[in-house]
PDB file of C-alpha atoms and ligand atoms in Angstrom:
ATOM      1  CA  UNK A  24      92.002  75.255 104.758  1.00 72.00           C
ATOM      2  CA  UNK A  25      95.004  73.663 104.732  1.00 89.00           C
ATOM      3  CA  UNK A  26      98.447  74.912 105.961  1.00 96.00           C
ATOM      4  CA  UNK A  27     101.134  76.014 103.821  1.00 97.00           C
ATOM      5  CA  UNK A  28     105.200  75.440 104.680  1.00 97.00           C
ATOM      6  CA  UNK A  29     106.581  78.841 104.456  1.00 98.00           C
ATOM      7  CA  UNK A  30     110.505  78.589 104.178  1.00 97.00           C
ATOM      8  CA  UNK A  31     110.395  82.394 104.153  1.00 97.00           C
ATOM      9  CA  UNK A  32     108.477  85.869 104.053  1.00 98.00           C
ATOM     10  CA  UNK A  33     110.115  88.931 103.226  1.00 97.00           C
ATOM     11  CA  UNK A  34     109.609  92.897 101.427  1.00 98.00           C
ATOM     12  CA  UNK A  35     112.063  93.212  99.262  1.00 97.00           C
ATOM     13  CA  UNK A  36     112.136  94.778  95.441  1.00 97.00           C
ATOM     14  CA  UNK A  37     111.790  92.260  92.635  1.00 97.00           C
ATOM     15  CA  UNK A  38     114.872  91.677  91.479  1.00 94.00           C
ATOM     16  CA  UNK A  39     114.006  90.483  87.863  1.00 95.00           C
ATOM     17  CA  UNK A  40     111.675  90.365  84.959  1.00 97.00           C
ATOM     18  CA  UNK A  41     109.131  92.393  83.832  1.00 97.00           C
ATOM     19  CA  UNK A  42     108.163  93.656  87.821  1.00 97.00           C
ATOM     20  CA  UNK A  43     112.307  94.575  88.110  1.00 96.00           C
ATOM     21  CA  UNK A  44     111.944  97.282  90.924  1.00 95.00           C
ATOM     22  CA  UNK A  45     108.845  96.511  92.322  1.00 97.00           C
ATOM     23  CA  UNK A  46     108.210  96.239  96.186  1.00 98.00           C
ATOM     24  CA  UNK A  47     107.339  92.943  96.488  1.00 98.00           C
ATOM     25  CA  UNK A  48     106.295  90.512  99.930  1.00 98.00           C
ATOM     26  CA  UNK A  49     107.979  87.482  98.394  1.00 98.00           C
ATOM     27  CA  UNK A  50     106.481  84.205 100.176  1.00 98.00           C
ATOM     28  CA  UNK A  51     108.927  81.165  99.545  1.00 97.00           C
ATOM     29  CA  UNK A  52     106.785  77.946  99.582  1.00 97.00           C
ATOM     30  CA  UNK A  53     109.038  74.957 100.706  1.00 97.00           C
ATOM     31  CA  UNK A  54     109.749  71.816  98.278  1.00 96.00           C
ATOM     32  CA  UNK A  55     110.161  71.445  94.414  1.00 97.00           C
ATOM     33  CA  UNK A  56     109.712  68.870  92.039  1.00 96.00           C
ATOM     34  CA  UNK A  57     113.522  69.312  90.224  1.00 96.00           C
ATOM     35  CA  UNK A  58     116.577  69.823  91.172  1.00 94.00           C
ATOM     36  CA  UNK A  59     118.339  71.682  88.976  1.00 91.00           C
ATOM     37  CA  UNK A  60     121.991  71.465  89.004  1.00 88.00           C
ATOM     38  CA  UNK A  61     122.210  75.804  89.424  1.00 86.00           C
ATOM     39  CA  UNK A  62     120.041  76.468  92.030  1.00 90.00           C
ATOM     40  CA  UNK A  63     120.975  78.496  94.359  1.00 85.00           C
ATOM     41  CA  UNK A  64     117.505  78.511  96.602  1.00 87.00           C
ATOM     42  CA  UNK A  65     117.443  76.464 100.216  1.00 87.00           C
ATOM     43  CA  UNK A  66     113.939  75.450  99.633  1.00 87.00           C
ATOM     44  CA  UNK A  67     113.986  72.436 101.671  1.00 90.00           C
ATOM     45  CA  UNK A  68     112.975  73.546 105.236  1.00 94.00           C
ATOM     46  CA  UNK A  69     109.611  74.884 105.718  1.00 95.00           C
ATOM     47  CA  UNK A  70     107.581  76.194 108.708  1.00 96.00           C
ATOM     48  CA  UNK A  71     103.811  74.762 108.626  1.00 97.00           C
ATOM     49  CA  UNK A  72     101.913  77.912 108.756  1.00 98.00           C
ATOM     50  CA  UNK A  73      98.043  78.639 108.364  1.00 98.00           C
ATOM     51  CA  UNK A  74      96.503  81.334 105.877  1.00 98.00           C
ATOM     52  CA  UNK A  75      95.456  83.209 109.034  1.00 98.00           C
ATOM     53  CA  UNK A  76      99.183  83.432 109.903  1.00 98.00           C
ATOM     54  CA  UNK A  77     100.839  83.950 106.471  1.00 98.00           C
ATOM     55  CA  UNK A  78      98.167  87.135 106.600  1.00 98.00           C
ATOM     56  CA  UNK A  79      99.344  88.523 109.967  1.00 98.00           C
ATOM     57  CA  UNK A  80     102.900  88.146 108.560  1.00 98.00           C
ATOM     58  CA  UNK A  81     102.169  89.900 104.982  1.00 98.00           C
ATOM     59  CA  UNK A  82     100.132  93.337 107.090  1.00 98.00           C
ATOM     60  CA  UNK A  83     103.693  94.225 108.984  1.00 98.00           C
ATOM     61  CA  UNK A  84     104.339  95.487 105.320  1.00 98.00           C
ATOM     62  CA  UNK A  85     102.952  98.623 103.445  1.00 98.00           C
ATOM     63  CA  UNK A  86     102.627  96.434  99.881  1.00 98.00           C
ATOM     64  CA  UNK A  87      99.824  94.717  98.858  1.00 98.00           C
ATOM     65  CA  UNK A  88     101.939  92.728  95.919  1.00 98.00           C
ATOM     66  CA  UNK A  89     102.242  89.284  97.254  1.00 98.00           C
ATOM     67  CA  UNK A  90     104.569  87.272  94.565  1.00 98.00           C
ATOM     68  CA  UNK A  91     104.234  83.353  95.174  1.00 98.00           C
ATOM     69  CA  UNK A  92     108.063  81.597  94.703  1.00 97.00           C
ATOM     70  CA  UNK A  93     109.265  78.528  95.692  1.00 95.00           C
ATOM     71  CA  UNK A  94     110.582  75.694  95.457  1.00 93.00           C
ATOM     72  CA  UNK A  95     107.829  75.377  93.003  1.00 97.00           C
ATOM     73  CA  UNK A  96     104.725  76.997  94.497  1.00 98.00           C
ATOM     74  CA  UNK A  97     102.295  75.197  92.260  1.00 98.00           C
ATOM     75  CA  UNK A  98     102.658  72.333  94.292  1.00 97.00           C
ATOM     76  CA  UNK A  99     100.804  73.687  97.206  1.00 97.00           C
ATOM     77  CA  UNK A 100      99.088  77.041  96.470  1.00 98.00           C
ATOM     78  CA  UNK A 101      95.304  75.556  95.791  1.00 98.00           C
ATOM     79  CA  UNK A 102      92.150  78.196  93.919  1.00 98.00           C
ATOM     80  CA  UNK A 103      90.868  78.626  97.716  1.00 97.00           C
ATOM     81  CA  UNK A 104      94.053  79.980  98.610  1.00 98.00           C
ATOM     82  CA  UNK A 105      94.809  82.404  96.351  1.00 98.00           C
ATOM     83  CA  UNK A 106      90.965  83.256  96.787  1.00 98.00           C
ATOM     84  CA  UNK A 107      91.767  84.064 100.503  1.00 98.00           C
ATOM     85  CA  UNK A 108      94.477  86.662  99.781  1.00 98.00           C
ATOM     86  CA  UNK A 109      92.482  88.269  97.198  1.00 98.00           C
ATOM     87  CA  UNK A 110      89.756  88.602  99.368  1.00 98.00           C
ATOM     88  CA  UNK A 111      92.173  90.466 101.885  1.00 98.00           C
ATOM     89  CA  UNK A 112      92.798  92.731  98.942  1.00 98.00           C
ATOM     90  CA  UNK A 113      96.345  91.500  98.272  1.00 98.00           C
ATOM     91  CA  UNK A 114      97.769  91.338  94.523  1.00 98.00           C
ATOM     92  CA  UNK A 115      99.243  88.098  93.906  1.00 98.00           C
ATOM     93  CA  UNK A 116     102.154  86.961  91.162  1.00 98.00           C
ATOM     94  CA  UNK A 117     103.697  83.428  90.920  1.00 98.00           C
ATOM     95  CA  UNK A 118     106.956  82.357  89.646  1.00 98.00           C
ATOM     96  CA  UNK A 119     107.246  78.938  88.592  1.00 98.00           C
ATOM     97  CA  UNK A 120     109.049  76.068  86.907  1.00 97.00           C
ATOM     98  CA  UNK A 121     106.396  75.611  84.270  1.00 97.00           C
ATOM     99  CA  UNK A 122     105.999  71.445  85.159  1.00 98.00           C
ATOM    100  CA  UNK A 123     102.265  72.517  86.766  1.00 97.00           C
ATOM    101  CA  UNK A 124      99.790  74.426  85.841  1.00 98.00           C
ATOM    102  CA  UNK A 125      99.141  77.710  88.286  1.00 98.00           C
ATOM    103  CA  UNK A 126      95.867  78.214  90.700  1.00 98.00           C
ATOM    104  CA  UNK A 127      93.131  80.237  89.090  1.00 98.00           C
ATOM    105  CA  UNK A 128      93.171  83.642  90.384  1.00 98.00           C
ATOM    106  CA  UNK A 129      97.086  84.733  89.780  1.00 98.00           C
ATOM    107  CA  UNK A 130      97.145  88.071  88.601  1.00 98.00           C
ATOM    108  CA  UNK A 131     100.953  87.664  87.241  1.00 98.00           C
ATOM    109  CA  UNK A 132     102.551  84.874  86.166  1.00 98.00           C
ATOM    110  CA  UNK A 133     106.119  84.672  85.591  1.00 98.00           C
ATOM    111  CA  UNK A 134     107.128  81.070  84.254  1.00 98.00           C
ATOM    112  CA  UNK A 135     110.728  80.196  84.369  1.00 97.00           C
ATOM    113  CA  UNK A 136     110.666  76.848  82.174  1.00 96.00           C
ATOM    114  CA  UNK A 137     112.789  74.246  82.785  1.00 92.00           C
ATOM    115  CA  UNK A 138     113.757  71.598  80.091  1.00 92.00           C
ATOM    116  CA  UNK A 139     111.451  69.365  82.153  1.00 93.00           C
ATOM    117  CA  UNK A 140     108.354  71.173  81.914  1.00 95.00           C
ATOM    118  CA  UNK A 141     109.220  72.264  77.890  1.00 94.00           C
ATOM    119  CA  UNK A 142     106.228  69.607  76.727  1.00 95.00           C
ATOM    120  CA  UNK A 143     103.984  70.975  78.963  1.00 96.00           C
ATOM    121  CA  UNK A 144     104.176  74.131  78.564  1.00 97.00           C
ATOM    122  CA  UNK A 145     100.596  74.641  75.840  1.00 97.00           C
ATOM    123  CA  UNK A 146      98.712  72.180  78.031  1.00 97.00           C
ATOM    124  CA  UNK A 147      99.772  74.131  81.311  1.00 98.00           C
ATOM    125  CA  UNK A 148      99.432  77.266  80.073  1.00 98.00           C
ATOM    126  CA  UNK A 149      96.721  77.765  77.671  1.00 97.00           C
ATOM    127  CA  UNK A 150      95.919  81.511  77.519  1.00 96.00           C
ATOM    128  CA  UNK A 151      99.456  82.679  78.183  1.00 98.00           C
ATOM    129  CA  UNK A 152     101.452  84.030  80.901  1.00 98.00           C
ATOM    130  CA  UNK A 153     102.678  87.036  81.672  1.00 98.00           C
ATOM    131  CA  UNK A 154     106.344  86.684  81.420  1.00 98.00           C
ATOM    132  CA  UNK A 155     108.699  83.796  79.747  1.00 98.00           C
ATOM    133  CA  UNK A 156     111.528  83.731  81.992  1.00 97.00           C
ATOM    134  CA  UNK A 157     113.986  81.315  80.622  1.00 97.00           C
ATOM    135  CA  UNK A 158     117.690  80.371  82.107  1.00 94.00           C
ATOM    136  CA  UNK A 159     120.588  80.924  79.575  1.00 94.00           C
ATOM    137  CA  UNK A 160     123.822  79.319  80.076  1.00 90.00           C
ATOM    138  CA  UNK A 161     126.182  76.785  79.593  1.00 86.00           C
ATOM    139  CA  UNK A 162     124.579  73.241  79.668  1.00 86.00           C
ATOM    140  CA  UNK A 163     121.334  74.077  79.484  1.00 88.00           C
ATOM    141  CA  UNK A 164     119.006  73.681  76.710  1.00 91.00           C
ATOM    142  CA  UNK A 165     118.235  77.357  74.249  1.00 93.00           C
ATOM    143  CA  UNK A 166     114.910  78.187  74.611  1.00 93.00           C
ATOM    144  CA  UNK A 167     112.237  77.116  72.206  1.00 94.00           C
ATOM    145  CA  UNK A 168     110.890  78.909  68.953  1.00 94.00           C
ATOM    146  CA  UNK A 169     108.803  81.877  70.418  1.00 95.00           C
ATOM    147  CA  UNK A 170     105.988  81.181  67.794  1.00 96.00           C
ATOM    148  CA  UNK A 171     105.632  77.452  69.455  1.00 96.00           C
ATOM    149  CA  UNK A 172     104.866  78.537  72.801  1.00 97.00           C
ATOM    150  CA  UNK A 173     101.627  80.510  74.605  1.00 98.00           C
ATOM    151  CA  UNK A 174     101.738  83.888  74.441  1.00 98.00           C
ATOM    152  CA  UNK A 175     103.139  86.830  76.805  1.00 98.00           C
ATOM    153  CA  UNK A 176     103.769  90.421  77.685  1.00 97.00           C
ATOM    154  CA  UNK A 177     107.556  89.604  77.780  1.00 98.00           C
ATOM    155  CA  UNK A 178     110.311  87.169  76.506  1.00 98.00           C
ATOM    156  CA  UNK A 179     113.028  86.996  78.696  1.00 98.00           C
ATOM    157  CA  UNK A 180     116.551  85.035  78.610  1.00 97.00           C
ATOM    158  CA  UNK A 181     117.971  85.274  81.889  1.00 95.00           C
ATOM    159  CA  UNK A 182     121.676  84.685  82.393  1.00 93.00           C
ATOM    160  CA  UNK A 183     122.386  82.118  84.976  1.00 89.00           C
ATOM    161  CA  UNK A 184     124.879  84.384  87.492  1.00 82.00           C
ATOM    162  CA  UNK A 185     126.832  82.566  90.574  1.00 81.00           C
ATOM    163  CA  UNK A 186     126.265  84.777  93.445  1.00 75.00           C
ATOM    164  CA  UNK A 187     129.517  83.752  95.133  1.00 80.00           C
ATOM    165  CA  UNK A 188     131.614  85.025  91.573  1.00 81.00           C
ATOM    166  CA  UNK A 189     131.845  88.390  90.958  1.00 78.00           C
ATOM    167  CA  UNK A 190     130.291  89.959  87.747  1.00 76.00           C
ATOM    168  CA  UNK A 191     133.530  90.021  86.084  1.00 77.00           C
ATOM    169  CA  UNK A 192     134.317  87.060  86.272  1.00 74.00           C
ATOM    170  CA  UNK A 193     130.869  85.803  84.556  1.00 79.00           C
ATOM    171  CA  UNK A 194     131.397  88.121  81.276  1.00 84.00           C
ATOM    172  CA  UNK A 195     131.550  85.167  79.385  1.00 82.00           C
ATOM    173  CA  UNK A 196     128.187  84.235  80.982  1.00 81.00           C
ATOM    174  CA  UNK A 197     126.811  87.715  79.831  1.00 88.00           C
ATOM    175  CA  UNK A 198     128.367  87.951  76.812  1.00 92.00           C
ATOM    176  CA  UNK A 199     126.812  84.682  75.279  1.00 92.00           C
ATOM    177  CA  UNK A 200     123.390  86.080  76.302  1.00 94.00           C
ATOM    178  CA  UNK A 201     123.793  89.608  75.251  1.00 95.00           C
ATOM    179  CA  UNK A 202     125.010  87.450  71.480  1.00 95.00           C
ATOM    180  CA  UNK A 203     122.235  85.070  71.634  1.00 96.00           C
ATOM    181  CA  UNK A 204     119.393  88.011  71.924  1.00 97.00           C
ATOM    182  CA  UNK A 205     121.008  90.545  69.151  1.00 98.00           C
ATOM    183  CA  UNK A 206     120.273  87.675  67.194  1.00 97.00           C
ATOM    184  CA  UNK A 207     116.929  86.715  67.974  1.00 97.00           C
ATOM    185  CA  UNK A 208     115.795  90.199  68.709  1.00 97.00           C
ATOM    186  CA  UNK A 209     112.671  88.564  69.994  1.00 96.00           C
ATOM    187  CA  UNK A 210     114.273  88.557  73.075  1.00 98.00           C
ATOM    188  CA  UNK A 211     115.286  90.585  75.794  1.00 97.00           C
ATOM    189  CA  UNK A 212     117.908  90.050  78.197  1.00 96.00           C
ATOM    190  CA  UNK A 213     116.619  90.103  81.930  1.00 95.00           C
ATOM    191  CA  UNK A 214     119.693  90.617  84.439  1.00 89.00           C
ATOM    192  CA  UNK A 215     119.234  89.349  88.188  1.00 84.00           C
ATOM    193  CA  UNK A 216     119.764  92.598  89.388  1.00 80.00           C
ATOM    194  CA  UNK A 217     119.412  91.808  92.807  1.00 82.00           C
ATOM    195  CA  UNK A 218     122.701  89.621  92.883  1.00 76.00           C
ATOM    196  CA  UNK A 219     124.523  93.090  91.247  1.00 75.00           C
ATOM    197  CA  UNK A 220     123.028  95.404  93.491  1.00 74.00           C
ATOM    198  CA  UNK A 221     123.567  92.948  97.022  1.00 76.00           C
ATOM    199  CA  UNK A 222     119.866  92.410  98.072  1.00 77.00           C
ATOM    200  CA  UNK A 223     118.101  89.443  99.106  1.00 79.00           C
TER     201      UNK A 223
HETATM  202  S1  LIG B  13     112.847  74.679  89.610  1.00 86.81           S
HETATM  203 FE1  LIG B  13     113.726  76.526  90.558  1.00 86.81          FE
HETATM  204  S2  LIG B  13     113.637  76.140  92.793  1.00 86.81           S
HETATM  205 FE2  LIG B  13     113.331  74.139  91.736  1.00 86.81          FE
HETATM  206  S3  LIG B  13     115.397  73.243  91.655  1.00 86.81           S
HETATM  207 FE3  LIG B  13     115.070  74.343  89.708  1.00 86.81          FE
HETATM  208  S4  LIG B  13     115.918  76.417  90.061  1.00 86.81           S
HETATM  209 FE4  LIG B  13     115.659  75.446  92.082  1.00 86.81          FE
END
Protein backbone atom coordinates (compact mmCIF):
# COMPACT_ATOMS: atom_id res chain seq x y z
CA UNK A 1 0.00 0.00 0.00
CA UNK A 2 1.17 3.15 -0.53
CA UNK A 3 3.02 5.51 1.90
CA UNK A 4 1.54 8.36 3.54
CA UNK A 5 3.61 11.90 4.42
CA UNK A 6 3.05 12.32 8.03
CA UNK A 7 3.95 16.03 9.02
CA UNK A 8 3.07 14.92 12.55
CA UNK A 9 1.68 12.29 15.19
CA UNK A 10 0.70 13.24 18.49
CA UNK A 11 -1.98 12.32 21.83
CA UNK A 12 -3.38 15.18 22.65
CA UNK A 13 -7.27 16.11 23.68
CA UNK A 14 -9.45 17.41 20.87
CA UNK A 15 -9.53 20.74 21.17
CA UNK A 16 -12.89 21.49 19.33
CA UNK A 17 -16.24 20.39 18.12
CA UNK A 18 -18.45 17.92 19.06
CA UNK A 19 -15.27 15.38 20.42
CA UNK A 20 -14.03 18.78 22.66
CA UNK A 21 -12.09 16.78 25.42
CA UNK A 22 -11.49 13.72 23.87
CA UNK A 23 -8.01 11.92 23.88
CA UNK A 24 -7.25 11.92 20.54
CA UNK A 25 -3.80 10.47 18.34
CA UNK A 26 -4.10 13.31 15.85
CA UNK A 27 -2.14 12.23 12.51
CA UNK A 28 -1.38 15.47 10.37
CA UNK A 29 -1.25 14.38 6.66
CA UNK A 30 1.09 16.83 4.71
CA UNK A 31 -0.30 19.13 1.70
CA UNK A 32 -3.71 20.89 1.02
CA UNK A 33 -5.49 21.97 -1.84
CA UNK A 34 -6.21 25.90 -0.41
CA UNK A 35 -4.57 28.21 1.16
CA UNK A 36 -6.53 30.04 3.21
CA UNK A 37 -5.43 33.39 4.19
CA UNK A 38 -5.92 32.29 8.38
CA UNK A 39 -4.24 29.28 8.62
CA UNK A 40 -2.24 28.80 11.11
CA UNK A 41 -1.13 24.91 10.28
CA UNK A 42 2.67 24.19 8.78
CA UNK A 43 1.36 21.49 6.63
CA UNK A 44 3.94 21.65 4.06
CA UNK A 45 6.74 19.25 5.21
CA UNK A 46 5.95 15.69 5.44
CA UNK A 47 7.88 12.50 6.38
CA UNK A 48 7.05 9.51 3.81
CA UNK A 49 5.95 6.91 6.17
CA UNK A 50 4.34 3.35 5.56
CA UNK A 51 0.99 2.07 7.29
CA UNK A 52 3.24 -0.43 9.10
CA UNK A 53 5.05 2.58 10.62
CA UNK A 54 2.20 5.09 11.22
CA UNK A 55 0.87 1.79 13.36
CA UNK A 56 4.05 1.35 15.46
CA UNK A 57 3.82 5.14 16.08
CA UNK A 58 -0.11 5.21 17.05
CA UNK A 59 0.53 1.74 19.88
CA UNK A 60 3.12 4.09 22.09
CA UNK A 61 -0.40 5.57 23.04
CA UNK A 62 -3.23 4.10 25.31
CA UNK A 63 -6.17 5.59 22.71
CA UNK A 64 -7.54 3.86 20.08
CA UNK A 65 -9.26 7.28 18.53
CA UNK A 66 -7.18 8.03 15.56
CA UNK A 67 -8.59 11.57 14.09
CA UNK A 68 -7.27 12.11 10.38
CA UNK A 69 -6.24 16.19 9.91
CA UNK A 70 -4.31 17.77 7.53
CA UNK A 71 -3.54 19.79 5.27
CA UNK A 72 -6.54 18.21 3.78
CA UNK A 73 -6.38 14.47 4.49
CA UNK A 74 -8.76 13.51 1.74
CA UNK A 75 -6.13 13.92 -0.58
CA UNK A 76 -4.23 10.90 0.44
CA UNK A 77 -6.13 8.70 2.95
CA UNK A 78 -7.51 5.91 0.26
CA UNK A 79 -10.73 2.98 1.49
CA UNK A 80 -7.63 0.44 1.94
CA UNK A 81 -6.20 2.65 4.35
CA UNK A 82 -8.62 3.45 6.59
CA UNK A 83 -9.48 -0.40 6.21
CA UNK A 84 -5.96 -1.13 7.68
CA UNK A 85 -6.44 0.86 10.90
CA UNK A 86 -9.76 -0.50 11.45
CA UNK A 87 -8.58 -3.78 11.15
CA UNK A 88 -5.95 -2.94 13.99
CA UNK A 89 -9.02 -1.99 15.96
CA UNK A 90 -8.37 1.77 15.86
CA UNK A 91 -11.44 4.35 15.71
CA UNK A 92 -10.89 6.76 13.07
CA UNK A 93 -12.39 10.61 12.61
CA UNK A 94 -11.41 13.03 9.76
CA UNK A 95 -11.44 16.69 9.65
CA UNK A 96 -11.60 18.21 6.40
CA UNK A 97 -12.04 21.17 4.08
CA UNK A 98 -15.16 19.78 2.48
CA UNK A 99 -13.53 20.23 -1.45
CA UNK A 100 -13.32 16.04 -1.45
CA UNK A 101 -15.30 13.60 -0.57
CA UNK A 102 -13.91 11.32 2.60
CA UNK A 103 -12.69 7.42 2.31
CA UNK A 104 -15.40 4.94 3.14
CA UNK A 105 -14.93 3.64 6.50
CA UNK A 106 -14.62 7.09 8.72
CA UNK A 107 -16.44 6.65 11.73
CA UNK A 108 -16.54 10.65 12.40
CA UNK A 109 -16.49 13.20 10.17
CA UNK A 110 -15.97 16.67 11.06
CA UNK A 111 -16.15 18.99 7.84
CA UNK A 112 -14.84 22.44 8.19
CA UNK A 113 -16.18 24.01 4.76
CA UNK A 114 -14.44 26.42 3.08
CA UNK A 115 -16.11 28.90 0.57
CA UNK A 116 -14.35 26.72 -2.01
CA UNK A 117 -15.84 23.52 -1.34
CA UNK A 118 -19.59 25.36 -0.53
CA UNK A 119 -20.94 23.76 -4.13
CA UNK A 120 -19.78 20.62 -3.29
CA UNK A 121 -20.79 20.08 -0.32
CA UNK A 122 -24.46 17.62 -1.32
CA UNK A 123 -22.41 15.84 -3.97
CA UNK A 124 -19.47 15.18 -1.40
CA UNK A 125 -21.40 14.45 1.28
CA UNK A 126 -24.52 12.67 0.58
CA UNK A 127 -25.71 11.00 3.82
CA UNK A 128 -24.34 13.66 6.14
CA UNK A 129 -21.53 14.20 8.38
CA UNK A 130 -21.12 14.25 11.69
CA UNK A 131 -20.25 17.74 12.51
CA UNK A 132 -20.51 21.19 10.36
CA UNK A 133 -17.60 23.02 11.48
CA UNK A 134 -17.66 26.34 9.84
CA UNK A 135 -15.03 29.44 10.32
CA UNK A 136 -16.69 32.76 11.47
CA UNK A 137 -14.96 35.94 11.06
CA UNK A 138 -14.20 38.91 9.39
CA UNK A 139 -13.81 38.39 5.55
CA UNK A 140 -15.08 35.29 5.27
CA UNK A 141 -18.24 34.22 3.81
CA UNK A 142 -21.56 33.37 6.71
CA UNK A 143 -22.34 30.02 6.47
CA UNK A 144 -25.11 28.70 4.31
CA UNK A 145 -28.92 28.10 5.16
CA UNK A 146 -28.78 24.93 7.45
CA UNK A 147 -31.88 23.45 5.58
CA UNK A 148 -29.61 23.56 2.16
CA UNK A 149 -26.94 21.46 3.34
CA UNK A 150 -26.60 17.40 4.37
CA UNK A 151 -27.46 16.66 7.56
CA UNK A 152 -25.49 16.35 11.06
CA UNK A 153 -25.28 15.67 14.74
CA UNK A 154 -23.94 19.27 15.20
CA UNK A 155 -23.82 22.84 13.65
CA UNK A 156 -20.97 24.61 14.63
CA UNK A 157 -19.63 28.34 13.91
CA UNK A 158 -16.22 28.46 14.99
CA UNK A 159 -14.57 31.80 15.69
CA UNK A 160 -11.40 32.26 13.83
CA UNK A 161 -8.84 33.06 17.06
CA UNK A 162 -5.01 34.28 16.36
CA UNK A 163 -2.97 32.22 18.60
CA UNK A 164 -0.25 34.86 18.89
CA UNK A 165 -3.27 37.61 20.33
CA UNK A 166 -4.51 37.13 23.49
CA UNK A 167 -8.29 36.38 24.07
CA UNK A 168 -8.94 39.85 24.97
CA UNK A 169 -7.90 41.29 22.47
CA UNK A 170 -10.20 39.08 19.97
CA UNK A 171 -13.62 40.04 21.91
CA UNK A 172 -14.70 41.60 18.96
CA UNK A 173 -13.96 38.27 17.20
CA UNK A 174 -16.18 36.49 19.88
CA UNK A 175 -18.61 38.84 20.24
CA UNK A 176 -19.77 38.82 16.48
CA UNK A 177 -20.08 35.02 16.81
CA UNK A 178 -21.72 34.79 20.13
CA UNK A 179 -24.43 37.73 18.04
CA UNK A 180 -24.55 35.81 14.93
CA UNK A 181 -25.72 32.36 16.81
CA UNK A 182 -28.41 34.07 19.37
CA UNK A 183 -29.82 34.83 16.20
CA UNK A 184 -29.83 31.80 14.32
CA UNK A 185 -30.22 29.60 17.31
CA UNK A 186 -29.54 26.78 14.93
CA UNK A 187 -26.21 27.20 15.81
CA UNK A 188 -23.83 26.66 18.37
CA UNK A 189 -20.73 28.37 19.01
CA UNK A 190 -17.61 25.94 19.09
CA UNK A 191 -14.51 27.74 20.87
CA UNK A 192 -10.86 26.40 19.99
CA UNK A 193 -10.30 25.62 23.36
CA UNK A 194 -7.03 24.36 22.92
CA UNK A 195 -5.56 27.89 21.93
CA UNK A 196 -7.33 29.16 25.58
CA UNK A 197 -6.16 26.44 27.54
CA UNK A 198 -2.17 26.40 25.84
CA UNK A 199 -2.12 22.85 24.27
CA UNK A 200 -1.00 21.70 21.04
S1 LIG B 1 -8.14 24.07 4.33
FE1 LIG B 1 -7.41 24.05 6.46
S2 LIG B 1 -5.26 23.33 6.35
FE2 LIG B 1 -5.90 23.94 4.24
S3 LIG B 1 -5.20 26.07 4.05
FE3 LIG B 1 -7.35 26.13 4.75
S4 LIG B 1 -7.23 26.23 7.01
FE4 LIG B 1 -5.21 25.58 6.26
Amino acid sequence: MQDLPINEIFYSLQGEGGQTGLAMIFVRIAGCNLRCPYCDTDFLRGKLMSLEEILTSLQQFPSRELLWTGGEPTLLLSDSMVAFFKKAGYKQSIETNGTMPPPQGIDYISCSPKPEAFERLTSNFPQGVNEWRFPFGEGIPLPPEIASLPPAQHYFLSPILDPHKTISAQRSALQSCIAYVLEHPQWKMSVQTHKLVGFQ
